[in-house]
Coordinates of N, CA, C and O in Angstrom, one line a residue:
M175 N 14.1 0.2 -9.1 CA 13.2 0.0 -8.0 C 13.7 -1.2 -7.2 O 14.0 -2.2 -7.8
K176 N 13.8 -1.0 -5.9 CA 14.3 -2.1 -5.0 C 13.3 -2.5 -4.0 O 12.6 -1.6 -3.4
V177 N 13.1 -3.8 -3.8 CA 12.2 -4.3 -2.8 C 12.8 -4.1 -1.4 O 13.9 -4.6 -1.2
I178 N 12.1 -3.4 -0.5 CA 12.7 -3.2 0.9 C 12.1 -4.2 1.8 O 12.8 -4.7 2.7
D179 N 10.8 -4.6 1.7 CA 10.2 -5.5 2.6 C 8.9 -6.1 1.9 O 8.4 -5.5 0.9
T180 N 8.4 -7.1 2.4 CA 7.2 -7.7 1.8 C 6.4 -8.5 2.9 O 7.0 -9.0 3.8
E181 N 5.1 -8.6 2.7 CA 4.3 -9.5 3.5 C 3.5 -10.3 2.5 O 2.7 -9.7 1.7
S182 N 3.7 -11.6 2.5 CA 3.1 -12.5 1.5 C 1.5 -12.3 1.4 O 0.8 -12.2 2.4
W183 N 1.1 -12.1 0.2 CA -0.3 -11.9 -0.1 C -0.9 -10.7 0.5 O -2.1 -10.6 0.6
A184 N -0.1 -9.7 0.8 CA -0.6 -8.5 1.4 C 0.0 -7.2 0.8 O -0.7 -6.4 0.3
W185 N 1.4 -7.1 0.8 CA 2.0 -5.9 0.3 C 3.5 -6.1 0.0 O 4.1 -7.0 0.4
F186 N 4.0 -5.2 -0.8 CA 5.4 -5.0 -1.1 C 5.7 -3.6 -0.8 O 5.0 -2.7 -1.1
L187 N 6.9 -3.3 -0.2 CA 7.4 -2.0 0.0 C 8.6 -1.8 -0.9 O 9.6 -2.6 -0.8
F188 N 8.6 -0.8 -1.8 CA 9.7 -0.5 -2.7 C 10.3 0.8 -2.4 O 9.6 1.7 -1.8
E189 N 11.6 0.9 -2.8 CA 12.3 2.2 -2.7 C 12.8 2.5 -4.1 O 13.3 1.6 -4.8
H190 N 12.6 3.7 -4.6 CA 13.2 4.2 -5.9 C 13.5 5.7 -5.8 O 12.6 6.5 -5.4
A191 N 14.7 6.0 -6.1 CA 15.2 7.4 -6.1 C 14.8 8.1 -4.8 O 14.4 9.3 -4.8
G192 N 15.0 7.4 -3.7 CA 14.7 8.0 -2.4 C 13.3 8.1 -1.9 O 13.0 8.6 -0.8
N193 N 12.4 7.6 -2.7 CA 10.9 7.6 -2.4 C 10.5 6.1 -2.0 O 11.1 5.2 -2.6
L194 N 9.5 6.0 -1.2 CA 9.0 4.7 -0.8 C 7.6 4.5 -1.4 O 6.8 5.5 -1.5
Y195 N 7.3 3.3 -1.9 CA 6.1 3.0 -2.5 C 5.5 1.7 -1.9 O 6.3 0.7 -1.7
L196 N 4.3 1.7 -1.6 CA 3.6 0.5 -1.1 C 2.7 0.0 -2.2 O 1.8 0.7 -2.7
D197 N 2.9 -1.3 -2.5 CA 2.1 -2.0 -3.5 C 1.2 -3.0 -2.7 O 1.7 -4.0 -2.2
A198 N -0.1 -2.7 -2.6 CA -1.0 -3.5 -1.8 C -1.7 -4.5 -2.6 O -2.2 -4.1 -3.7
Y199 N -1.8 -5.7 -2.2 CA -2.6 -6.7 -2.8 C -4.1 -6.5 -2.5 O -4.4 -6.4 -1.3
C200 N -5.0 -6.4 -3.4 CA -6.4 -6.2 -3.2 C -7.2 -7.2 -4.1 O -6.7 -7.8 -4.9
N201 N -8.5 -7.3 -3.8 CA -9.4 -8.0 -4.6 C -10.8 -7.5 -4.5 O -11.2 -6.9 -3.5
I202 N -11.5 -7.8 -5.6 CA -13.0 -7.5 -5.6 C -13.5 -8.9 -6.1 O -13.3 -9.3 -7.2
S203 N -14.2 -9.6 -5.2 CA -14.8 -10.9 -5.5 C -13.7 -11.8 -6.0 O -12.8 -12.0 -5.3
A204 N -13.8 -12.3 -7.2 CA -12.7 -13.2 -7.7 C -11.6 -12.5 -8.5 O -10.7 -13.1 -9.0
F205 N -11.7 -11.2 -8.6 CA -10.7 -10.4 -9.3 C -9.6 -9.8 -8.4 O -9.9 -9.0 -7.5
G206 N -8.4 -10.3 -8.5 CA -7.3 -9.8 -7.7 C -6.5 -8.8 -8.5 O -6.3 -8.9 -9.7
Y207 N -5.9 -7.8 -7.8 CA -5.1 -6.8 -8.4 C -4.2 -6.2 -7.3 O -4.3 -6.4 -6.1
T208 N -3.2 -5.4 -7.8 CA -2.3 -4.7 -6.8 C -2.6 -3.2 -7.1 O -2.9 -2.8 -8.2
Y209 N -2.4 -2.4 -6.0 CA -2.5 -1.0 -6.1 C -1.3 -0.3 -5.4 O -1.1 -0.6 -4.2
M210 N -0.6 0.5 -6.2 CA 0.6 1.1 -5.6 C 0.4 2.6 -5.3 O -0.2 3.3 -6.1
I211 N 0.9 3.0 -4.1 CA 0.9 4.4 -3.8 C 2.3 4.8 -3.4 O 3.1 4.0 -2.9
Q212 N 2.7 6.1 -3.6 CA 3.9 6.6 -3.1 C 3.6 7.1 -1.7 O 2.6 7.8 -1.4
L213 N 4.4 6.7 -0.7 CA 4.1 7.1 0.7 C 4.4 8.6 0.8 O 5.5 9.1 0.4
N214 N 3.5 9.3 1.5 CA 3.7 10.7 1.8 C 4.5 10.9 3.1 O 4.8 9.9 3.7
D215 N 4.8 12.1 3.5 CA 5.6 12.3 4.7 C 5.0 11.8 5.9 O 5.7 11.2 6.8
D216 N 3.7 11.9 6.0 CA 3.0 11.4 7.2 C 3.0 9.9 7.3 O 3.3 9.3 8.3
E217 N 2.8 9.2 6.1 CA 2.9 7.8 6.1 C 4.3 7.2 6.3 O 4.5 6.2 7.0
I218 N 5.3 8.0 5.9 CA 6.7 7.6 6.1 C 7.0 7.7 7.6 O 7.6 6.8 8.2
E219 N 6.5 8.8 8.2 CA 6.7 8.9 9.7 C 6.1 7.8 10.5 O 6.7 7.2 11.4
K220 N 4.9 7.4 10.1 CA 4.2 6.3 10.8 C 4.9 5.0 10.5 O 5.0 4.2 11.4
Y221 N 5.4 4.8 9.3 CA 6.2 3.6 9.0 C 7.5 3.6 9.8 O 7.8 2.5 10.4
N222 N 8.2 4.7 9.9 CA 9.4 4.8 10.7 C 9.1 4.5 12.2 O 10.0 3.9 12.9
T223 N 8.0 4.9 12.7 CA 7.6 4.7 14.1 C 7.1 3.3 14.4 O 7.4 2.7 15.4
R224 N 6.2 2.8 13.5 CA 5.5 1.6 13.8 C 5.9 0.4 12.9 O 5.5 -0.7 13.2
G225 N 6.6 0.6 11.9 CA 7.2 -0.4 11.1 C 6.1 -1.2 10.3 O 5.2 -0.6 9.8
R226 N 6.4 -2.5 10.2 CA 5.5 -3.4 9.4 C 4.1 -3.4 9.8 O 3.2 -3.6 8.9
D227 N 3.8 -3.2 11.0 CA 2.4 -3.2 11.5 C 1.7 -2.1 10.8 O 0.5 -2.3 10.4
Y228 N 2.3 -0.9 10.7 CA 1.6 0.2 10.0 C 1.4 -0.1 8.5 O 0.3 0.2 8.0
L229 N 2.4 -0.7 7.9 CA 2.2 -1.1 6.4 C 1.0 -2.0 6.3 O 0.3 -1.9 5.3
G230 N 0.9 -3.0 7.2 CA -0.2 -3.9 7.1 C -1.6 -3.2 7.2 O -2.5 -3.5 6.5
E231 N -1.6 -2.2 8.1 CA -2.9 -1.4 8.3 C -3.1 -0.6 7.1 O -4.3 -0.5 6.6
L232 N -2.1 0.0 6.5 CA -2.3 0.8 5.3 C -2.7 0.0 4.2 O -3.6 0.4 3.4
A233 N -2.1 -1.2 4.0 CA -2.6 -2.1 2.9 C -4.0 -2.5 3.1 O -4.8 -2.5 2.1
H234 N -4.4 -2.8 4.3 CA -5.8 -3.1 4.6 C -6.7 -2.0 4.3 O -7.8 -2.2 3.6
D235 N -6.3 -0.7 4.6 CA -7.2 0.4 4.3 C -7.3 0.6 2.8 O -8.4 1.0 2.3
I236 N -6.2 0.4 2.1 CA -6.3 0.6 0.6 C -7.2 -0.5 0.1 O -8.1 -0.2 -0.8
H237 N -7.1 -1.7 0.5 CA -7.9 -2.8 0.0 C -9.4 -2.5 0.2 O -10.2 -2.6 -0.7
Y238 N -9.7 -2.2 1.4 CA -11.2 -2.0 1.7 C -11.7 -0.7 1.2 O -13.0 -0.5 1.2
S239 N -10.9 0.2 0.7 CA -11.4 1.5 0.1 C -11.7 1.3 -1.4 O -12.3 2.2 -2.0
V240 N -11.3 0.2 -1.9 CA -11.6 -0.2 -3.3 C -11.2 1.0 -4.3 O -12.1 1.5 -5.0
P241 N -10.0 1.4 -4.4 CA -9.6 2.5 -5.2 C -9.9 2.4 -6.7 O -10.0 3.4 -7.3
I242 N -10.0 1.2 -7.2 CA -10.1 1.0 -8.6 C -11.6 1.1 -9.0 O -11.9 1.2 -10.2
K243 N -12.5 1.0 -8.1 CA -13.9 1.0 -8.4 C -14.4 2.4 -8.9 O -14.1 3.4 -8.3
E244 N -15.1 2.4 -10.0 CA -15.6 3.6 -10.5 C -16.5 4.3 -9.5 O -17.4 3.7 -8.9
G245 N -16.3 5.6 -9.3 CA -17.0 6.3 -8.3 C -16.6 6.1 -6.9 O -17.2 6.7 -5.9
S246 N -15.5 5.4 -6.7 CA -14.9 5.2 -5.3 C -14.5 6.5 -4.7 O -14.0 7.4 -5.3
A247 N -14.8 6.6 -3.4 CA -14.4 7.8 -2.6 C -13.1 7.5 -1.9 O -12.7 8.3 -1.0
S248 N -12.4 6.5 -2.3 CA -11.1 6.1 -1.7 C -10.1 7.3 -1.6 O -9.9 8.0 -2.6
A249 N -9.5 7.5 -0.5 CA -8.5 8.5 -0.3 C -7.3 8.2 -1.1 O -6.4 9.1 -1.4
Y250 N -7.1 7.0 -1.6 CA -6.0 6.5 -2.3 C -6.2 6.6 -3.8 O -5.3 6.3 -4.6
R251 N -7.4 6.8 -4.3 CA -7.7 6.9 -5.7 C -6.9 8.0 -6.4 O -7.0 9.1 -6.0
G252 N -6.1 7.6 -7.4 CA -5.3 8.6 -8.1 C -4.1 9.1 -7.3 O -3.5 10.0 -7.7
A253 N -3.8 8.4 -6.2 CA -2.7 8.8 -5.4 C -1.4 8.5 -6.1 O -1.3 7.7 -6.9

């Protein structure tokens, strides 16, 4: 796995075997964690078009959807 790009305290973008993965920094109260998703074709297209700005928005969306919370309706849960 290779680091492609990073934004301090926000996200890492990784590449592995031709796939892109976003590892978003998240927190719930005092508990910090990271949550990694594999970018799908739509997300890759948006990244190719909008670059780092899009990754920041995606990391924000992941963080505020709280995918690790039991019962979460996050679109990224189990992604």
